mmCIF file of C-alpha atoms and ligand atoms in Angstrom:
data_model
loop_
_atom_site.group_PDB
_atom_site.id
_atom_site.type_symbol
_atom_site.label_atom_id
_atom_site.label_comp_id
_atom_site.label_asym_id
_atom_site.label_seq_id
_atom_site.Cartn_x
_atom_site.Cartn_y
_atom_site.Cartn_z
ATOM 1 C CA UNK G 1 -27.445 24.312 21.229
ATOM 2 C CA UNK G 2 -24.583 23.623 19.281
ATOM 3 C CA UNK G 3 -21.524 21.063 20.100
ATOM 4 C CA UNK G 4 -17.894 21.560 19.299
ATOM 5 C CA UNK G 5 -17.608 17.898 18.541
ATOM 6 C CA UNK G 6 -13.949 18.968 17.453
ATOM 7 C CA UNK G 7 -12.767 20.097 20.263
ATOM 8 C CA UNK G 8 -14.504 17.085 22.530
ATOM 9 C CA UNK G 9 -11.811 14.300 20.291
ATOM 10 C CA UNK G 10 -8.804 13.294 21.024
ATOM 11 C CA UNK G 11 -5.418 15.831 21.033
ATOM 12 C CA UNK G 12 -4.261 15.866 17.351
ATOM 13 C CA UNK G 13 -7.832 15.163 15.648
ATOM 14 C CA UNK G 14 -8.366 18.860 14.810
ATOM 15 C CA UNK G 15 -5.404 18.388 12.737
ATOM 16 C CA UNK G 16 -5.995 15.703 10.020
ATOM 17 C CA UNK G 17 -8.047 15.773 7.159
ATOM 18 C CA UNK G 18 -9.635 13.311 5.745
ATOM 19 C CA UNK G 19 -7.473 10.531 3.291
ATOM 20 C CA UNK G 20 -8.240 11.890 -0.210
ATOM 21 C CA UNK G 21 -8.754 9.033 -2.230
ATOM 22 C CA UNK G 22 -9.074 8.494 -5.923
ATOM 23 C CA UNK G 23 -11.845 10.135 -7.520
ATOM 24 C CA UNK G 24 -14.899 7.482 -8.427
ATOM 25 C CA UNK G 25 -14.954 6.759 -12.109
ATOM 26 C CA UNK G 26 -18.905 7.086 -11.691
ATOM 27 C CA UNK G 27 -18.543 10.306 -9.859
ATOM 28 C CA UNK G 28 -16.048 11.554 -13.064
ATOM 29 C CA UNK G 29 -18.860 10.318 -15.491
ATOM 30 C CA UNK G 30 -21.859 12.217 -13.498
ATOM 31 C CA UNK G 31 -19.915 15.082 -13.534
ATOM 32 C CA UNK G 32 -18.613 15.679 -17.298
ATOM 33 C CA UNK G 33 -21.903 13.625 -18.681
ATOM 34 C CA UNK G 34 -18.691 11.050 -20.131
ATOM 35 C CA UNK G 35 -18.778 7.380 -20.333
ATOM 36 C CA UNK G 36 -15.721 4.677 -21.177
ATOM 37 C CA UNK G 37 -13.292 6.671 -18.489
ATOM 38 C CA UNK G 38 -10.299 4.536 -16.967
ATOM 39 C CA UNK G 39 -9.796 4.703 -13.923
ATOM 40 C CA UNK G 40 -5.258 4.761 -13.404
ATOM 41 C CA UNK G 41 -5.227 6.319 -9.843
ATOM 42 C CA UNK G 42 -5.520 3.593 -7.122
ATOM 43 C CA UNK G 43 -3.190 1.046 -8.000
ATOM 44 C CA UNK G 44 -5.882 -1.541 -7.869
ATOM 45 C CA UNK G 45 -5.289 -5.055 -10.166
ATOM 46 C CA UNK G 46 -6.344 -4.125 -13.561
ATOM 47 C CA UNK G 47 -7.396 -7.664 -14.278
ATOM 48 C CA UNK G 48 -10.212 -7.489 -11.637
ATOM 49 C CA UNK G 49 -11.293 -10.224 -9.574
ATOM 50 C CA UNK G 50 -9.312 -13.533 -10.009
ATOM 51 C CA UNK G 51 -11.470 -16.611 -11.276
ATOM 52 C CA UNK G 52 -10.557 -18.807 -8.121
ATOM 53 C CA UNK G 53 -11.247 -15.570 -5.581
ATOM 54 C CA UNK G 54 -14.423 -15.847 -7.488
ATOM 55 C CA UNK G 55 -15.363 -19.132 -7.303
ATOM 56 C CA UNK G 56 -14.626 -19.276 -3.412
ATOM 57 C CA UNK G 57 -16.570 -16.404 -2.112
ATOM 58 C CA UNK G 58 -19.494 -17.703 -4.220
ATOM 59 C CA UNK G 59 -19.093 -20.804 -2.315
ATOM 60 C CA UNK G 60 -18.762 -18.953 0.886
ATOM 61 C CA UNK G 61 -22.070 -16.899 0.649
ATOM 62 C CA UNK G 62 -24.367 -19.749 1.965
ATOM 63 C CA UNK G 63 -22.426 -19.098 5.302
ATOM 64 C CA UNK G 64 -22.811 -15.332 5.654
ATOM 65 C CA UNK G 65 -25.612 -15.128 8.361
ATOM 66 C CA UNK G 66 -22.567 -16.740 10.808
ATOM 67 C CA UNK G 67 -19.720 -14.901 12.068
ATOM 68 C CA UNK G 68 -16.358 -15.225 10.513
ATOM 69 C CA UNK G 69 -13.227 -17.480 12.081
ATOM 70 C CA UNK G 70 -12.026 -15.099 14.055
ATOM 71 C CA UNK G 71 -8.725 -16.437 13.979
ATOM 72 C CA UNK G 72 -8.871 -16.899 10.112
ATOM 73 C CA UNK G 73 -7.468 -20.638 10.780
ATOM 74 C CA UNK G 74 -7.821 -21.641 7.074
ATOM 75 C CA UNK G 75 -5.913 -18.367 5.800
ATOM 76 C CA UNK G 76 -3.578 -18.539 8.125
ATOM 77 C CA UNK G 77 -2.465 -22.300 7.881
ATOM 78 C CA UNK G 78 -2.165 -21.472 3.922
ATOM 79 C CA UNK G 79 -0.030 -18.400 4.796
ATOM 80 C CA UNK G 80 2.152 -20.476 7.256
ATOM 81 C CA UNK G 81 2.521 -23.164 4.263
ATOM 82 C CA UNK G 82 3.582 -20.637 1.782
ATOM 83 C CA UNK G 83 6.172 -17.804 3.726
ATOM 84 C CA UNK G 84 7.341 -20.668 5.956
ATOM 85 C CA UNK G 85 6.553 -19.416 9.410
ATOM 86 C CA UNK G 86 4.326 -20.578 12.061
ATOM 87 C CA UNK G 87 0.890 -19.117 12.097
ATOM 88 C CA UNK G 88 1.333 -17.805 15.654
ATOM 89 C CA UNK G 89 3.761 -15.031 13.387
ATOM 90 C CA UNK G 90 1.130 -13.890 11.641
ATOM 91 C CA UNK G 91 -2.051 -11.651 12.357
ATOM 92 C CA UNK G 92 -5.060 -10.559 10.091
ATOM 93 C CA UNK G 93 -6.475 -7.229 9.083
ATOM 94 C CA UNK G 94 -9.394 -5.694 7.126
ATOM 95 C CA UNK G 95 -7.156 -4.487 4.274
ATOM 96 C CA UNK G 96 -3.272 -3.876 5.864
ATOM 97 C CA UNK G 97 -4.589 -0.653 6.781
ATOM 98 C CA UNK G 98 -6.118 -1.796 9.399
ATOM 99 C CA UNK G 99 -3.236 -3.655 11.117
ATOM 100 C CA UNK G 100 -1.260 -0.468 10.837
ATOM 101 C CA UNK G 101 -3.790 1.461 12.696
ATOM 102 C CA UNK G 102 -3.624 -1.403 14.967
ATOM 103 C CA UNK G 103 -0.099 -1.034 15.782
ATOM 104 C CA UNK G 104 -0.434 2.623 16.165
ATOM 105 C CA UNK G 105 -3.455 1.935 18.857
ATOM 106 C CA UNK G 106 -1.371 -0.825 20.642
ATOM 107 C CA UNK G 107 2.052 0.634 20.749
ATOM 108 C CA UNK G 108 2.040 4.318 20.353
ATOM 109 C CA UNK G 109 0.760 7.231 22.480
ATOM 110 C CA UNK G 110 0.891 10.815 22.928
ATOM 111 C CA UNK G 111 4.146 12.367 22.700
ATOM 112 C CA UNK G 112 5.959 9.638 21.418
ATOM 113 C CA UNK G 113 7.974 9.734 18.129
ATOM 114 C CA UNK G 114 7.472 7.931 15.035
ATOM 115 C CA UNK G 115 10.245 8.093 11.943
ATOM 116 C CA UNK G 116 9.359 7.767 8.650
ATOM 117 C CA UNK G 117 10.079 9.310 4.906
ATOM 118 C CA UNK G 118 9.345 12.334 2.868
ATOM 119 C CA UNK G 119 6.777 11.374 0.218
ATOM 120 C CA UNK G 120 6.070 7.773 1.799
ATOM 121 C CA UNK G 121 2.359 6.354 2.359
ATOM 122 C CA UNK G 122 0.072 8.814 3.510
ATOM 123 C CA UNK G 123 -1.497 6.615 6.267
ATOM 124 C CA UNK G 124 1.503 6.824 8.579
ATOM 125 C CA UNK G 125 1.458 10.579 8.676
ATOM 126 C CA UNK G 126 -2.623 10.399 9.454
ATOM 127 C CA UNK G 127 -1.724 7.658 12.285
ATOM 128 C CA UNK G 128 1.037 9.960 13.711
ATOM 129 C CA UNK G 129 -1.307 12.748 13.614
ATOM 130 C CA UNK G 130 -4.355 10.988 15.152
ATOM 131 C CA UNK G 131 -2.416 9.568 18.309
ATOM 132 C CA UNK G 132 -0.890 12.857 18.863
ATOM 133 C CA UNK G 133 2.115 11.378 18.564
ATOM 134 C CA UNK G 134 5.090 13.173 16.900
ATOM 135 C CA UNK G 135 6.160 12.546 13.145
ATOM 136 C CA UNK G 136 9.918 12.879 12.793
ATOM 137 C CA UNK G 137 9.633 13.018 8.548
ATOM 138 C CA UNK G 138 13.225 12.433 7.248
ATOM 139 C CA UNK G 139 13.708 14.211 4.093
ATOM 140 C CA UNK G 140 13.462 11.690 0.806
ATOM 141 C CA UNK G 141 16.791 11.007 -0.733
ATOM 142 C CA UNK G 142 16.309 10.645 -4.830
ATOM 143 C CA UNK G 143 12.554 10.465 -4.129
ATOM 144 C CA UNK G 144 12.528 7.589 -1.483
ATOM 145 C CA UNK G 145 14.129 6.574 1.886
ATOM 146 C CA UNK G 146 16.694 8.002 3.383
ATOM 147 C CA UNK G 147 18.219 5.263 5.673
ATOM 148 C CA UNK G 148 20.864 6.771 6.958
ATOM 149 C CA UNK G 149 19.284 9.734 8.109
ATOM 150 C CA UNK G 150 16.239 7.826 9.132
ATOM 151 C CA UNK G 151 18.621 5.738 11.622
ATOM 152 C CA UNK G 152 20.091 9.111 12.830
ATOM 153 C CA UNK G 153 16.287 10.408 13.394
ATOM 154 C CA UNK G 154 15.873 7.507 15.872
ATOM 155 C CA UNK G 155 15.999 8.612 19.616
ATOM 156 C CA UNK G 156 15.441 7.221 22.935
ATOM 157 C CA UNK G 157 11.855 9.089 22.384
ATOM 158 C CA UNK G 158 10.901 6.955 18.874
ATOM 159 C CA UNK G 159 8.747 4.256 19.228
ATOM 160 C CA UNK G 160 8.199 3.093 16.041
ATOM 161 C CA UNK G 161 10.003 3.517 12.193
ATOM 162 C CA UNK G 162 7.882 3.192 9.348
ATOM 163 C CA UNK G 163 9.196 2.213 5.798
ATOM 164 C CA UNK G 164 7.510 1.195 2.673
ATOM 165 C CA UNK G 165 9.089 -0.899 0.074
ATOM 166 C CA UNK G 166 8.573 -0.568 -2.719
ATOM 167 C CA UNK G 167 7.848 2.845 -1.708
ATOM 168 C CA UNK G 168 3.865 4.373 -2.791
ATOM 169 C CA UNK G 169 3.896 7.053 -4.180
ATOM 170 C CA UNK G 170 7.222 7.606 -5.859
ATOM 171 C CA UNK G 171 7.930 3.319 -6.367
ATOM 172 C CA UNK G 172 11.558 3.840 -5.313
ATOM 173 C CA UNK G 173 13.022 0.682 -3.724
ATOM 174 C CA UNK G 174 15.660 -0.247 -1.499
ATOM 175 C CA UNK G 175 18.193 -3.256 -1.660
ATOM 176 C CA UNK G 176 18.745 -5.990 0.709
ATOM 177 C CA UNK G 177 22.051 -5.054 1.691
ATOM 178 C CA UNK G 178 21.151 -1.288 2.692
ATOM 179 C CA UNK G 179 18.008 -2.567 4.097
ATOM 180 C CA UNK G 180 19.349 -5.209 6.807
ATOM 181 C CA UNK G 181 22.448 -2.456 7.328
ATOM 182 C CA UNK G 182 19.720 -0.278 8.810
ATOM 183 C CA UNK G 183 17.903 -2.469 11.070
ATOM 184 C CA UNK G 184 20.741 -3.480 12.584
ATOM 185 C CA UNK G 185 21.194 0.104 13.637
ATOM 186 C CA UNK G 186 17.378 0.056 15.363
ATOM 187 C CA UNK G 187 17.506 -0.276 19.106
ATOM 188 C CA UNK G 188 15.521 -3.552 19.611
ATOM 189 C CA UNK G 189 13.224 -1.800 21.473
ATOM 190 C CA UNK G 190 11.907 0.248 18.686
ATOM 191 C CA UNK G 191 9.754 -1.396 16.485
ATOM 192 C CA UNK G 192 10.263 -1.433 12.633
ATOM 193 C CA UNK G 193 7.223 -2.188 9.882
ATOM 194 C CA UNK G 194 7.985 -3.110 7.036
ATOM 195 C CA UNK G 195 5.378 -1.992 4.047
ATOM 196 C CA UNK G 196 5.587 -4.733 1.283
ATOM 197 C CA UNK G 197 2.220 -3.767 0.147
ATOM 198 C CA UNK G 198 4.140 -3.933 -4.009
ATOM 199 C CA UNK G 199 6.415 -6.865 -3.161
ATOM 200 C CA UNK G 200 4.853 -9.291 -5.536
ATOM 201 C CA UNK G 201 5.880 -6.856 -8.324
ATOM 202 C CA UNK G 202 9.714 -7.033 -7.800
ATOM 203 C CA UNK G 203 11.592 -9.619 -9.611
ATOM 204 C CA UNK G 204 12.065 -12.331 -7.431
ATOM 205 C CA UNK G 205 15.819 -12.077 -7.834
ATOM 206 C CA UNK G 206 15.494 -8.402 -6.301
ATOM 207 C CA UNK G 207 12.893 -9.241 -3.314
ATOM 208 C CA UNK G 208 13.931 -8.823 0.052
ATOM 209 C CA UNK G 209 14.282 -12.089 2.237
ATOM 210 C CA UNK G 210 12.249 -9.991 4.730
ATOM 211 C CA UNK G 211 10.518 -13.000 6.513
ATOM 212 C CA UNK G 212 13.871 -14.507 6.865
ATOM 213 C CA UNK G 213 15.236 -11.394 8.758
ATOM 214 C CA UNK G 214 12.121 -11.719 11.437
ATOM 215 C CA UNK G 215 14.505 -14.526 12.884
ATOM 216 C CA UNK G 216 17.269 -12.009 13.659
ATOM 217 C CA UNK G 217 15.215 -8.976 14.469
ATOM 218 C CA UNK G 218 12.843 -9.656 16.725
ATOM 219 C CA UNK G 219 11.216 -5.926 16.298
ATOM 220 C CA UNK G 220 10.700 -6.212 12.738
ATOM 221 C CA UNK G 221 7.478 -6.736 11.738
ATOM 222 C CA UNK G 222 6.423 -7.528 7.758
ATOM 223 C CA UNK G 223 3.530 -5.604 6.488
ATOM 224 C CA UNK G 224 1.304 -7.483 3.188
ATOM 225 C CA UNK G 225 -1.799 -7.289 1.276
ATOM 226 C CA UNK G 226 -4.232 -8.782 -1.093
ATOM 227 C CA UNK G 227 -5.390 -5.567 -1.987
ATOM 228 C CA UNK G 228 -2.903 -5.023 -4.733
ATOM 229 C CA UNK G 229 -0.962 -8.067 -6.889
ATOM 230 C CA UNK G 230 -3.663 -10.782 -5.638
ATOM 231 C CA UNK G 231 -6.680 -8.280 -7.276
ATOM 232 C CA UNK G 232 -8.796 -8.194 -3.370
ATOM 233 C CA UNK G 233 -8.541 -4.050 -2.749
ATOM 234 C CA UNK G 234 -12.602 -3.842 -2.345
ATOM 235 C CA UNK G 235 -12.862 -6.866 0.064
ATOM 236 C CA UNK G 236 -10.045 -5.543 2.492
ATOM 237 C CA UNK G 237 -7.455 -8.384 3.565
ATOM 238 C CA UNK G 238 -4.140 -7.506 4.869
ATOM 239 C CA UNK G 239 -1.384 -9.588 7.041
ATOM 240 C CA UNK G 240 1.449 -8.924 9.379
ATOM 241 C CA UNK G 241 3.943 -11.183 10.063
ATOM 242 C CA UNK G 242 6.566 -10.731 13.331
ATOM 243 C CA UNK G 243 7.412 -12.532 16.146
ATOM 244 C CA UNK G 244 4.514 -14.606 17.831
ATOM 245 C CA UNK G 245 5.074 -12.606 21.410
ATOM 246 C CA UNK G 246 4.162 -9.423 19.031
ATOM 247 C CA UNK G 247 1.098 -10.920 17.436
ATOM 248 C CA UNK G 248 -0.018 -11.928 21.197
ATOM 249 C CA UNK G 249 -0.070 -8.268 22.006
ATOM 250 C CA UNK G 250 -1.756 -7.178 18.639
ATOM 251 C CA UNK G 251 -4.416 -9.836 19.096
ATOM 252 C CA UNK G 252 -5.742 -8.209 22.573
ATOM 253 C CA UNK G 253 -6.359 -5.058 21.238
ATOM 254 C CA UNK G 254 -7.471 -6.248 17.699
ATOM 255 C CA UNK G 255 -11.385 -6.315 17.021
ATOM 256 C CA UNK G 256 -12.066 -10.257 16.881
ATOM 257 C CA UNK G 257 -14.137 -10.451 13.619
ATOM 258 C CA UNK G 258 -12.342 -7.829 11.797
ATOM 259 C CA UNK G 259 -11.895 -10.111 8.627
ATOM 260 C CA UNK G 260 -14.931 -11.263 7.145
ATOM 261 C CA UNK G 261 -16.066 -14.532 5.972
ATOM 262 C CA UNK G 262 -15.639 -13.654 2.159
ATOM 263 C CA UNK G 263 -12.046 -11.986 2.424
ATOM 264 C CA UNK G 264 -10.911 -14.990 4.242
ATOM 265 C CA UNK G 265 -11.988 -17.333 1.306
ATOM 266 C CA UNK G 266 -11.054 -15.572 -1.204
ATOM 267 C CA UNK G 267 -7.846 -14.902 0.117
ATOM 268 C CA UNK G 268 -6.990 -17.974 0.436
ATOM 269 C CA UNK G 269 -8.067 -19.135 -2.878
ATOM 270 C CA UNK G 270 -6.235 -16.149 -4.260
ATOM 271 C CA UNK G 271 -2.737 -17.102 -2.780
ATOM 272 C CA UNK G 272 -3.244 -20.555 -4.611
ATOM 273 C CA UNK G 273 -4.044 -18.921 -7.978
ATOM 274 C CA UNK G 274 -0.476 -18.344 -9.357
ATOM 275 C CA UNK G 275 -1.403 -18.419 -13.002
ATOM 276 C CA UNK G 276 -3.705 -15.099 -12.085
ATOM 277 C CA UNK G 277 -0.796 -13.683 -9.945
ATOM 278 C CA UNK G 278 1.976 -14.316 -12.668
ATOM 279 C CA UNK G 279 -0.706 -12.989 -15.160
ATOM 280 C CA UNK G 280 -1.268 -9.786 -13.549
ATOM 281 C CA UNK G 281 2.997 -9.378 -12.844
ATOM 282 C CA UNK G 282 3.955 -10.064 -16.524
ATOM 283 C CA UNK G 283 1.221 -7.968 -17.628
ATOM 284 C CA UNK G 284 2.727 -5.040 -15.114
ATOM 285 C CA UNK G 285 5.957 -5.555 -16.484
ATOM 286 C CA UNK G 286 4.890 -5.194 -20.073
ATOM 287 C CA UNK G 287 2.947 -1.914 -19.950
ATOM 288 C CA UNK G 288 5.619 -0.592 -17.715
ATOM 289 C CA UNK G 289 8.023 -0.887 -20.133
ATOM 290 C CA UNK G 290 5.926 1.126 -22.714
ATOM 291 C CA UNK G 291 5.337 3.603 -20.098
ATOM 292 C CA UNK G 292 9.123 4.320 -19.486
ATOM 293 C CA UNK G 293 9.635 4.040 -23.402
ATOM 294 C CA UNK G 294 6.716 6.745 -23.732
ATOM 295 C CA UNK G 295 8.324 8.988 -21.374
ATOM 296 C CA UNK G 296 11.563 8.587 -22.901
ATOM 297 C CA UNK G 297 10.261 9.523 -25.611
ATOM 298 C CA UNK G 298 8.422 12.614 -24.641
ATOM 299 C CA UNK G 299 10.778 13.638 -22.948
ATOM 300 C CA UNK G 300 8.674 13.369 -19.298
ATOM 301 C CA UNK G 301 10.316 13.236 -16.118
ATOM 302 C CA UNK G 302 9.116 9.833 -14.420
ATOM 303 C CA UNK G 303 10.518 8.279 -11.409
ATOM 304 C CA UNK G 304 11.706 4.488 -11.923
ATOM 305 C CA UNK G 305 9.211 2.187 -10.386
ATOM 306 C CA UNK G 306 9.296 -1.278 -8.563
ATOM 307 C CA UNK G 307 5.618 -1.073 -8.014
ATOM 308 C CA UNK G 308 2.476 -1.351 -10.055
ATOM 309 C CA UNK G 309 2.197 2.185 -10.646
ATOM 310 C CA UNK G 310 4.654 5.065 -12.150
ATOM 311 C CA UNK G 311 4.877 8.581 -11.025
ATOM 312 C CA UNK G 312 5.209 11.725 -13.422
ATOM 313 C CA UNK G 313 7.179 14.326 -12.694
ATOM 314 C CA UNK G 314 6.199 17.477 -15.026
ATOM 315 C CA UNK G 315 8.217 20.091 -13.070
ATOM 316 C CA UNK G 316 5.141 22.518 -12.669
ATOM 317 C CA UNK G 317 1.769 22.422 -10.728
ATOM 318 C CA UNK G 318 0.536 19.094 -12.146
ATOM 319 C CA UNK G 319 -3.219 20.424 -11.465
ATOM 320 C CA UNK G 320 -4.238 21.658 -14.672
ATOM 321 C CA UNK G 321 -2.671 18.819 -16.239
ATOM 322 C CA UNK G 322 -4.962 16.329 -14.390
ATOM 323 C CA UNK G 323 -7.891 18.691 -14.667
ATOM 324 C CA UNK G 324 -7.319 18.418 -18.332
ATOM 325 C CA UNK G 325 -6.539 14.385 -18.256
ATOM 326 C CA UNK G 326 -10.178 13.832 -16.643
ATOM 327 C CA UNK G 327 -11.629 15.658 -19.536
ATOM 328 C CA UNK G 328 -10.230 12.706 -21.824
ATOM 329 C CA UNK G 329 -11.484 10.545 -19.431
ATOM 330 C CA UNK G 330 -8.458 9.426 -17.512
ATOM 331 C CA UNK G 331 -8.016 9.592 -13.535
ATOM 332 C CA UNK G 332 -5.042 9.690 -13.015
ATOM 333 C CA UNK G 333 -3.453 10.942 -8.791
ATOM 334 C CA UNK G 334 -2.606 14.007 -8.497
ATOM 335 C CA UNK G 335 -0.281 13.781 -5.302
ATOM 336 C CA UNK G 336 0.270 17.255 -4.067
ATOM 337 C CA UNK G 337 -1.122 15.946 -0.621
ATOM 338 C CA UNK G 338 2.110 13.774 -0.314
ATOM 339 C CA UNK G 339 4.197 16.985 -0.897
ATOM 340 C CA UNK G 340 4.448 16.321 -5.061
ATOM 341 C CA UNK G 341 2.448 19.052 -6.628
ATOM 342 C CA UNK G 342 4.664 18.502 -9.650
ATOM 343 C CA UNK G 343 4.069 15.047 -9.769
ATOM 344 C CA UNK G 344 0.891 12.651 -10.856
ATOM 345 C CA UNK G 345 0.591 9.128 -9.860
ATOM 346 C CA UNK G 346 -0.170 6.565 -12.886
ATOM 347 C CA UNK G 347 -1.736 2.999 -12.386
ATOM 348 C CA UNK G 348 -0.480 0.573 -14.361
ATOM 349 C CA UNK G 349 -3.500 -0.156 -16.175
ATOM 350 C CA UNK G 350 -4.890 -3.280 -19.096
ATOM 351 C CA UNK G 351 -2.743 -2.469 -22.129
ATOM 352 C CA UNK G 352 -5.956 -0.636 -24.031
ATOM 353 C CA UNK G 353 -6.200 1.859 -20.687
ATOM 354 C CA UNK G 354 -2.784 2.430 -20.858
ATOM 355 C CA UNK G 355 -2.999 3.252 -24.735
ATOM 356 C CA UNK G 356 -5.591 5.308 -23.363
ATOM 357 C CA UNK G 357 -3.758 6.960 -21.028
ATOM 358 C CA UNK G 358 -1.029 7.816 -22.974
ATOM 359 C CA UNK G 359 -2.571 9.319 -25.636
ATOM 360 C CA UNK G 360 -4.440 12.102 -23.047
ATOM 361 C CA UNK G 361 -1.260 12.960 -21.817
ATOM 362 C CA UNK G 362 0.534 13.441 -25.111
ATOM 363 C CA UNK G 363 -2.543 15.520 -26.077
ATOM 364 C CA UNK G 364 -2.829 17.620 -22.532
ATOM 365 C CA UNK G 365 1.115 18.372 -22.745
ATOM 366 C CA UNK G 366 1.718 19.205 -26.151
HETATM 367 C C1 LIG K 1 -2.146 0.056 -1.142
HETATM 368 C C2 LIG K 1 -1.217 0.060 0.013
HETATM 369 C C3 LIG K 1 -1.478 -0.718 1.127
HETATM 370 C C4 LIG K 1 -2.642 -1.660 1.136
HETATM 371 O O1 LIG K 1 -3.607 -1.236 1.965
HETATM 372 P P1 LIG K 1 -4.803 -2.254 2.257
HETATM 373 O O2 LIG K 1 -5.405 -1.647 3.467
HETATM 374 O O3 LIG K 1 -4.201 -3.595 2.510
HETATM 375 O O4 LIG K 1 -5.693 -2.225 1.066
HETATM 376 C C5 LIG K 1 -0.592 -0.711 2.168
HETATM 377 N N1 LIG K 1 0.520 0.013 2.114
HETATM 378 C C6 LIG K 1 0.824 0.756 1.045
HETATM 379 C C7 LIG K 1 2.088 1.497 0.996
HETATM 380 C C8 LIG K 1 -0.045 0.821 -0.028
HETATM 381 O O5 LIG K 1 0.239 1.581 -1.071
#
């Protein structure tokens, strides 16, 4: 007896393969018998977990054997406080990832479109792919969005437009001006999320007013984590905010405890610890700089970044290079999967990983 458990799922199933993420640094180390690797290829907060995230899920562990608030009331309310919205606007996810597959389950079916970029976040394309819906990929312009062309993509047929900003994996960004230009081009009746999964890293002079805009565009909906800037990525805590009708909807199809009791704290602790947030920021800032300056240098194609990562361009299969970075210890993302095979994907690590990091490459490419 054998099954064809492939052919019993869903239409569009057979097609996807599994997210490819980051190789372990343990799995590196068992494998070339290395220790002291860095680990540059997930974008994860090189400063680790925050002192006050710390702190709070210490104090939350007597309470584990209960069930989380379902309705993360605490998180929420401190949310509310701090983007100036009313908690009805916002909903919470195991890591933002989850919310997105959440909008995907609760708005999009079979044979429906969905627009989004060349080159953008790889979870869109999986989403598209495992509700058999159809991806309308608009080809990147200078490595990110398109908008134009994505507006022009947009038929009676789409039901929801994906962009990411600042965009993973290339870290291209797009202004406010260009930005509110195009959604006021979306028929209200498509919905648009908007990935801010790097906002924390753009200069708050450059950030886009996006919470302001839910006001006016009522099928917007703004797309967050604490997975990246606030240092969270292994306890999964993501947010959405949009208009409260929208959250309604989301919230009957969402999983009630999908957030657990320790994300919730420390969450909520993290959003209060600025020092930690403006620590990890200035520290991005810095060790980008010597990045660019390296590549300058070198000579190395790099696309400018917004985010807390930089992406290599080395104009041939970037394979071999990588292969030859993880002998140096140094994981680094290859991102051939996102339709780079040129290109690898750096993490903006602590300044010594960077050093690191630097000095494999100028070794593998010389
Ligand atoms: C890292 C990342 C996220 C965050 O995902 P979580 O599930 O919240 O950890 C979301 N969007 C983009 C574009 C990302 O790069």
């Amino acid at each position: 007896m054998s099954i064809n458990y492939l052919a019993l799922a869903n239409a569009g199933v057979d097609q996807l393969q599994p997210y490819q993420p980051g190789k372990p640094v343990e799995e590196l180390e068992r494998e070339l018998g290395i220790s002291n690797s860095v680990k540059l290829a997930s974008n994860e907060n090189p400063l680790g977990l925050g002192p006050k995230a710390k702190a709070a899920i210490e104090q939350a562990l007597p309470e584990l054997a209960r069930y989380p608030d379902a309705n993360g009331f605490n998180l929420k309310a401190r949310l509310a406080g701090r983007l100036k919205v009313r908690t009805d606007q916002l909903i919470l996810g195991n890591g933002s990832n989850e919310l997105i597959d959440l909008l995907y389950h609760t708005f999009v079916s079979a044979g429906q479109e969905v627009v989004y970029s060349q080159y953008t976040f790889v979870v869109y394309a999986l989403a598209t792919q495992a509700h058999g819906a159809k991806a309308v990929v608009v080809p990147a312009k200078d490595f990110g969005h398109d908008l134009d062309a994505m507006a022009a993509a947009i038929t009676g047929n789409t039901k929801l437009v994906c962009i990411t900003n600042p965009n993973n994996p290339t870290g291209t960004f797009l202004g406010k001006a260009e930005l509110e230009a195009f959604l006021a081009k979306v028929p209200e009746n498509v919905l648009v999320v908007l990935d801010e999964a790097y906002t924390e890293y753009v200069d708050e002079a450059e950030r886009i007013p996006s919470i302001d805009w839910l006001a006016g565009y009522p099928n917007l909906i703004v797309s967050r984590t604490f997975s990246k800037a606030y240092g969270l990525a292994g306890l999964r805590v993501g947010y959405m905010v949009c208009h409260p009708e929208l959250v309604g909807v989301l919230n009957r199809v969402r999983e009630p405890f999908n957030c657990n009791s320790l994300a919730l704290a420390a969450a909520e602790a993290a959003l209060d610890d600025t020092d930690y947030l403006q620590k990890a920021v200035n520290l991005n800032r810095q060790e980008m700089a010597r990045y660019v300056a390296f590549f300058e240098e070198k000579g190395l194609n790099y696309i400018p970044s917004k985010a807390n990562f930089i992406t290599l361009d080395l104009q041939r299969d970037a394979g071999p290079a990588y292969e030859a970075l993880l002998r140096e210890g140094v994981i680094v993302r290859p991102i051939a999967g996102y339709g780079l095979p040129t290109c690898l994907r750096i993490s903006i690590g602590l300044e010594h990983e960077n050093q690191r990091c630097m000095e494999a490459l100028a070794k593998v490419l010389a």
